[in-house]
């Protein structure tokens, strides 16, 4: 049994640490894991696919508001461009515009820079937890990260070309190397989102030029939306009079308008594109399966909701029977996750720790995520199991 004195000692050490600065965690920092990858510029990420570069962050990394770039997940549908040079790179803007134009990296750098802290999450994050299972990369919890993206506003780039009144959607094309018969990575977003002052042609992440894995020399940044809306290695922006009709818009990245049962089919006209992210929280520690000492334990994590704001995160340490409000970290931005923590007096035994987020639209993280054939937007209440001895 934990003595009251040792618990108070534990909690007051945590409280002192919180007043004084960064949280003191009761579990060790992430150690290199089996399955972690050795790759230039990447640190401790988990390989989810060997075919292309698909790397997941261990959740233990989610203890800083901004995710360091070597810890940021990578999602590629095909091969990264083998040749990329800022000097030779061009960005063409065409379609439903008055003056089609081509910009160089130097032209782009002359436009006003704007920064947006954004939580970027792959639509398929958590797919590996969908039951029944669905095809696709079996992501765990870490196809998500938060960075400060900077670059000119897409609106300013489009204004230079002059969007015609027929322009309803803006399509992005990347420089990916397309294997065999796979269609190119082209997706479009509605003109309203494209003209939003926070939608960027991003050239920097966390103050440094984009790395190749994250879309050097420029990528779209569509804040609050699924990662697929933020096209990497941008080479062409095309204003269209309707949604782009290609594999990555349809059948890719669509949800049934009404929930369907596994095995049921859904007609394309009864689906819609996935746009904003769902309300979600994850526990970054203690790690699942940890054995902890009795006493003060900090439970920590992150919560986000796409275009909505997080209003509360609740924690349960008794398998969902009772819930307590978690405390938020100081740092916040419109499209960024909020870090949260909760101090727990851990008693000996086996425990199920859960986290549940609520957002400004009144959405609450559900006990079971809505099943869909591609496993998009998985957001069930998070759980880790620990043993206190
Ligand atoms: N852009 C291109 N050109 N090709 C891609 O395969 N993947 C998308 C998006 N942009 C992709 C892309 C998907 S599905 C996601 S989740 C994000 O990039 C991931 O961004 P990151 O690799 O910088 O984390």
PDB file of C-alpha atoms in Angstrom, residues 90-245:
ATOM      1  CA  UNK A  90       8.579  25.470 -60.563  1.00  0.00           C
ATOM      2  CA  UNK A  91       5.003  25.891 -59.346  1.00  0.00           C
ATOM      3  CA  UNK A  92       2.397  26.414 -62.061  1.00  0.00           C
ATOM      4  CA  UNK A  93      -0.999  27.962 -61.365  1.00  0.00           C
ATOM      5  CA  UNK A  94      -3.668  27.436 -63.996  1.00  0.00           C
ATOM      6  CA  UNK A  95      -7.195  26.322 -64.770  1.00  0.00           C
ATOM      7  CA  UNK A  96     -10.058  28.733 -64.023  1.00  0.00           C
ATOM      8  CA  UNK A  97      -7.778  31.772 -63.642  1.00  0.00           C
ATOM      9  CA  UNK A  98      -7.318  34.984 -65.592  1.00  0.00           C
ATOM     10  CA  UNK A  99      -3.507  34.833 -65.891  1.00  0.00           C
ATOM     11  CA  UNK A 100      -1.941  31.376 -65.631  1.00  0.00           C
ATOM     12  CA  UNK A 101       1.546  31.725 -64.165  1.00  0.00           C
ATOM     13  CA  UNK A 102       4.626  29.855 -63.089  1.00  0.00           C
ATOM     14  CA  UNK A 103       6.501  30.719 -59.907  1.00  0.00           C
ATOM     15  CA  UNK A 104      10.050  29.893 -58.879  1.00  0.00           C
ATOM     16  CA  UNK A 105      11.151  29.320 -55.285  1.00  0.00           C
ATOM     17  CA  UNK A 106      12.559  32.874 -55.350  1.00  0.00           C
ATOM     18  CA  UNK A 107       9.166  34.285 -56.486  1.00  0.00           C
ATOM     19  CA  UNK A 108       7.441  32.421 -53.664  1.00  0.00           C
ATOM     20  CA  UNK A 109       9.943  33.732 -51.112  1.00  0.00           C
ATOM     21  CA  UNK A 110       9.011  37.331 -52.066  1.00  0.00           C
ATOM     22  CA  UNK A 111       5.405  36.850 -50.885  1.00  0.00           C
ATOM     23  CA  UNK A 112       4.478  37.636 -47.275  1.00  0.00           C
ATOM     24  CA  UNK A 113       5.143  34.661 -44.959  1.00  0.00           C
ATOM     25  CA  UNK A 114       2.408  33.522 -42.585  1.00  0.00           C
ATOM     26  CA  UNK A 115       2.692  30.866 -39.861  1.00  0.00           C
ATOM     27  CA  UNK A 116       0.066  28.411 -38.635  1.00  0.00           C
ATOM     28  CA  UNK A 117       0.561  25.860 -35.865  1.00  0.00           C
ATOM     29  CA  UNK A 118      -1.373  22.864 -37.110  1.00  0.00           C
ATOM     30  CA  UNK A 119      -1.980  19.330 -35.957  1.00  0.00           C
ATOM     31  CA  UNK A 120      -1.571  17.187 -39.051  1.00  0.00           C
ATOM     32  CA  UNK A 121      -3.243  13.787 -38.788  1.00  0.00           C
ATOM     33  CA  UNK A 122      -3.552  11.117 -41.414  1.00  0.00           C
ATOM     34  CA  UNK A 123      -7.197  10.192 -42.085  1.00  0.00           C
ATOM     35  CA  UNK A 124      -6.157   6.565 -41.533  1.00  0.00           C
ATOM     36  CA  UNK A 125      -4.568   7.145 -38.105  1.00  0.00           C
ATOM     37  CA  UNK A 126      -5.846   4.408 -35.766  1.00  0.00           C
ATOM     38  CA  UNK A 127      -7.080   2.244 -38.659  1.00  0.00           C
ATOM     39  CA  UNK A 128      -5.350  -0.739 -37.041  1.00  0.00           C
ATOM     40  CA  UNK A 129      -7.920  -0.590 -34.195  1.00  0.00           C
ATOM     41  CA  UNK A 130     -11.011  -0.792 -36.452  1.00  0.00           C
ATOM     42  CA  UNK A 131     -13.011  -3.984 -35.953  1.00  0.00           C
ATOM     43  CA  UNK A 132     -13.751  -5.694 -38.210  1.00  0.00           C
ATOM     44  CA  UNK A 133     -10.361  -4.870 -39.734  1.00  0.00           C
ATOM     45  CA  UNK A 134     -10.203  -2.859 -42.934  1.00  0.00           C
ATOM     46  CA  UNK A 135      -7.545  -2.875 -45.660  1.00  0.00           C
ATOM     47  CA  UNK A 136      -4.875  -0.166 -45.775  1.00  0.00           C
ATOM     48  CA  UNK A 137      -1.896   0.760 -43.626  1.00  0.00           C
ATOM     49  CA  UNK A 138      -2.570  -0.503 -40.110  1.00  0.00           C
ATOM     50  CA  UNK A 139      -1.638   2.717 -38.307  1.00  0.00           C
ATOM     51  CA  UNK A 140      -1.584   2.719 -34.522  1.00  0.00           C
ATOM     52  CA  UNK A 141      -1.987   6.014 -32.651  1.00  0.00           C
ATOM     53  CA  UNK A 142       0.944   7.987 -34.049  1.00  0.00           C
ATOM     54  CA  UNK A 143       0.133   9.104 -37.615  1.00  0.00           C
ATOM     55  CA  UNK A 144      -0.259  12.595 -36.182  1.00  0.00           C
ATOM     56  CA  UNK A 145       2.006  15.452 -35.156  1.00  0.00           C
ATOM     57  CA  UNK A 146       1.958  19.208 -34.595  1.00  0.00           C
ATOM     58  CA  UNK A 147       4.234  21.719 -36.293  1.00  0.00           C
ATOM     59  CA  UNK A 148       4.440  25.388 -37.084  1.00  0.00           C
ATOM     60  CA  UNK A 149       3.987  25.573 -40.853  1.00  0.00           C
ATOM     61  CA  UNK A 150       5.105  28.778 -42.607  1.00  0.00           C
ATOM     62  CA  UNK A 151       4.949  30.095 -46.132  1.00  0.00           C
ATOM     63  CA  UNK A 152       2.888  32.384 -48.334  1.00  0.00           C
ATOM     64  CA  UNK A 153      -0.877  32.219 -48.082  1.00  0.00           C
ATOM     65  CA  UNK A 154      -2.427  30.162 -50.902  1.00  0.00           C
ATOM     66  CA  UNK A 155      -4.848  33.102 -51.265  1.00  0.00           C
ATOM     67  CA  UNK A 156      -1.966  35.457 -52.168  1.00  0.00           C
ATOM     68  CA  UNK A 157      -0.633  32.989 -54.748  1.00  0.00           C
ATOM     69  CA  UNK A 158      -4.119  32.563 -56.275  1.00  0.00           C
ATOM     70  CA  UNK A 159      -4.693  36.329 -56.312  1.00  0.00           C
ATOM     71  CA  UNK A 160      -1.651  36.762 -58.545  1.00  0.00           C
ATOM     72  CA  UNK A 161      -3.304  34.477 -61.099  1.00  0.00           C
ATOM     73  CA  UNK A 162      -6.788  35.957 -60.568  1.00  0.00           C
ATOM     74  CA  UNK A 163      -9.411  33.298 -59.803  1.00  0.00           C
ATOM     75  CA  UNK A 164     -12.301  33.351 -62.321  1.00  0.00           C
ATOM     76  CA  UNK A 165     -15.881  33.327 -61.041  1.00  0.00           C
ATOM     77  CA  UNK A 166     -16.163  29.733 -62.358  1.00  0.00           C
ATOM     78  CA  UNK A 167     -13.448  28.600 -59.876  1.00  0.00           C
ATOM     79  CA  UNK A 168     -15.051  26.333 -57.262  1.00  0.00           C
ATOM     80  CA  UNK A 169     -12.265  23.937 -56.235  1.00  0.00           C
ATOM     81  CA  UNK A 170      -8.464  24.122 -56.069  1.00  0.00           C
ATOM     82  CA  UNK A 171      -6.496  20.993 -56.969  1.00  0.00           C
ATOM     83  CA  UNK A 172      -2.928  20.246 -55.904  1.00  0.00           C
ATOM     84  CA  UNK A 173      -0.536  17.942 -57.697  1.00  0.00           C
ATOM     85  CA  UNK A 174       2.639  16.561 -56.148  1.00  0.00           C
ATOM     86  CA  UNK A 175       5.895  15.478 -57.774  1.00  0.00           C
ATOM     87  CA  UNK A 176       5.629  11.903 -56.438  1.00  0.00           C
ATOM     88  CA  UNK A 177       7.089   9.193 -58.661  1.00  0.00           C
ATOM     89  CA  UNK A 178       4.104   7.132 -59.632  1.00  0.00           C
ATOM     90  CA  UNK A 179       4.718   3.384 -59.658  1.00  0.00           C
ATOM     91  CA  UNK A 180       3.180   1.484 -62.589  1.00  0.00           C
ATOM     92  CA  UNK A 181      -0.474   2.205 -63.177  1.00  0.00           C
ATOM     93  CA  UNK A 182      -1.114   4.018 -59.885  1.00  0.00           C
ATOM     94  CA  UNK A 183      -2.896   7.340 -60.568  1.00  0.00           C
ATOM     95  CA  UNK A 184      -0.977  10.511 -59.575  1.00  0.00           C
ATOM     96  CA  UNK A 185      -1.553  12.127 -56.173  1.00  0.00           C
ATOM     97  CA  UNK A 186      -3.979  14.921 -57.078  1.00  0.00           C
ATOM     98  CA  UNK A 187      -6.686  16.133 -54.695  1.00  0.00           C
ATOM     99  CA  UNK A 188      -8.836  19.257 -54.550  1.00  0.00           C
ATOM    100  CA  UNK A 189     -10.285  21.428 -51.771  1.00  0.00           C
ATOM    101  CA  UNK A 190     -13.231  23.863 -52.014  1.00  0.00           C
ATOM    102  CA  UNK A 191     -12.362  27.429 -53.050  1.00  0.00           C
ATOM    103  CA  UNK A 192     -13.590  28.790 -49.679  1.00  0.00           C
ATOM    104  CA  UNK A 193     -10.996  26.714 -47.802  1.00  0.00           C
ATOM    105  CA  UNK A 194      -8.334  27.576 -50.389  1.00  0.00           C
ATOM    106  CA  UNK A 195      -8.941  31.313 -49.842  1.00  0.00           C
ATOM    107  CA  UNK A 196      -8.933  30.990 -46.038  1.00  0.00           C
ATOM    108  CA  UNK A 197      -6.124  33.202 -44.681  1.00  0.00           C
ATOM    109  CA  UNK A 198      -4.617  30.190 -42.821  1.00  0.00           C
ATOM    110  CA  UNK A 199      -4.324  27.924 -45.881  1.00  0.00           C
ATOM    111  CA  UNK A 200      -0.703  28.026 -47.017  1.00  0.00           C
ATOM    112  CA  UNK A 201       1.812  27.089 -49.630  1.00  0.00           C
ATOM    113  CA  UNK A 202       4.149  26.037 -46.817  1.00  0.00           C
ATOM    114  CA  UNK A 203       7.893  26.112 -47.320  1.00  0.00           C
ATOM    115  CA  UNK A 204       8.945  25.718 -43.669  1.00  0.00           C
ATOM    116  CA  UNK A 205       8.122  23.471 -40.724  1.00  0.00           C
ATOM    117  CA  UNK A 206       9.161  24.519 -37.196  1.00  0.00           C
ATOM    118  CA  UNK A 207      11.234  27.370 -38.638  1.00  0.00           C
ATOM    119  CA  UNK A 208      13.378  25.249 -40.967  1.00  0.00           C
ATOM    120  CA  UNK A 209      12.937  24.575 -44.692  1.00  0.00           C
ATOM    121  CA  UNK A 210      10.779  21.498 -45.306  1.00  0.00           C
ATOM    122  CA  UNK A 211      12.707  18.240 -45.385  1.00  0.00           C
ATOM    123  CA  UNK A 212      12.236  15.932 -48.343  1.00  0.00           C
ATOM    124  CA  UNK A 213       9.978  13.557 -46.386  1.00  0.00           C
ATOM    125  CA  UNK A 214       7.639  16.449 -45.575  1.00  0.00           C
ATOM    126  CA  UNK A 215       7.368  17.939 -49.066  1.00  0.00           C
ATOM    127  CA  UNK A 216      10.438  20.071 -49.908  1.00  0.00           C
ATOM    128  CA  UNK A 217      10.448  22.642 -51.388  1.00  0.00           C
ATOM    129  CA  UNK A 218       6.732  23.459 -50.891  1.00  0.00           C
ATOM    130  CA  UNK A 219       3.555  21.748 -49.780  1.00  0.00           C
ATOM    131  CA  UNK A 220      -0.040  22.782 -49.337  1.00  0.00           C
ATOM    132  CA  UNK A 221      -1.156  23.250 -45.728  1.00  0.00           C
ATOM    133  CA  UNK A 222      -4.914  22.921 -45.299  1.00  0.00           C
ATOM    134  CA  UNK A 223      -5.272  23.484 -41.548  1.00  0.00           C
ATOM    135  CA  UNK A 224      -7.618  21.332 -39.466  1.00  0.00           C
ATOM    136  CA  UNK A 225      -8.198  18.922 -42.351  1.00  0.00           C
ATOM    137  CA  UNK A 226      -6.948  15.385 -42.892  1.00  0.00           C
ATOM    138  CA  UNK A 227      -3.280  15.153 -43.898  1.00  0.00           C
ATOM    139  CA  UNK A 228      -4.195  14.156 -47.466  1.00  0.00           C
ATOM    140  CA  UNK A 229      -5.478  17.718 -48.046  1.00  0.00           C
ATOM    141  CA  UNK A 230      -1.904  18.981 -47.595  1.00  0.00           C
ATOM    142  CA  UNK A 231      -0.186  17.889 -50.816  1.00  0.00           C
ATOM    143  CA  UNK A 232       3.625  17.542 -50.598  1.00  0.00           C
ATOM    144  CA  UNK A 233       6.214  18.377 -53.304  1.00  0.00           C
ATOM    145  CA  UNK A 234       3.691  20.758 -54.814  1.00  0.00           C
ATOM    146  CA  UNK A 235       4.248  21.359 -58.526  1.00  0.00           C
ATOM    147  CA  UNK A 236       0.848  22.418 -59.830  1.00  0.00           C
ATOM    148  CA  UNK A 237      -2.161  24.285 -58.482  1.00  0.00           C
ATOM    149  CA  UNK A 238      -5.232  24.132 -60.707  1.00  0.00           C
ATOM    150  CA  UNK A 239      -8.451  26.015 -60.135  1.00  0.00           C
ATOM    151  CA  UNK A 240     -11.395  23.841 -61.219  1.00  0.00           C
ATOM    152  CA  UNK A 241     -15.100  24.379 -61.736  1.00  0.00           C
ATOM    153  CA  UNK A 242     -15.904  21.197 -59.770  1.00  0.00           C
ATOM    154  CA  UNK A 243     -14.299  18.664 -57.430  1.00  0.00           C
ATOM    155  CA  UNK A 244     -11.315  16.899 -58.996  1.00  0.00           C
ATOM    156  CA  UNK A 245     -12.393  13.490 -60.276  1.00  0.00           C
TER     157      UNK A 245
END
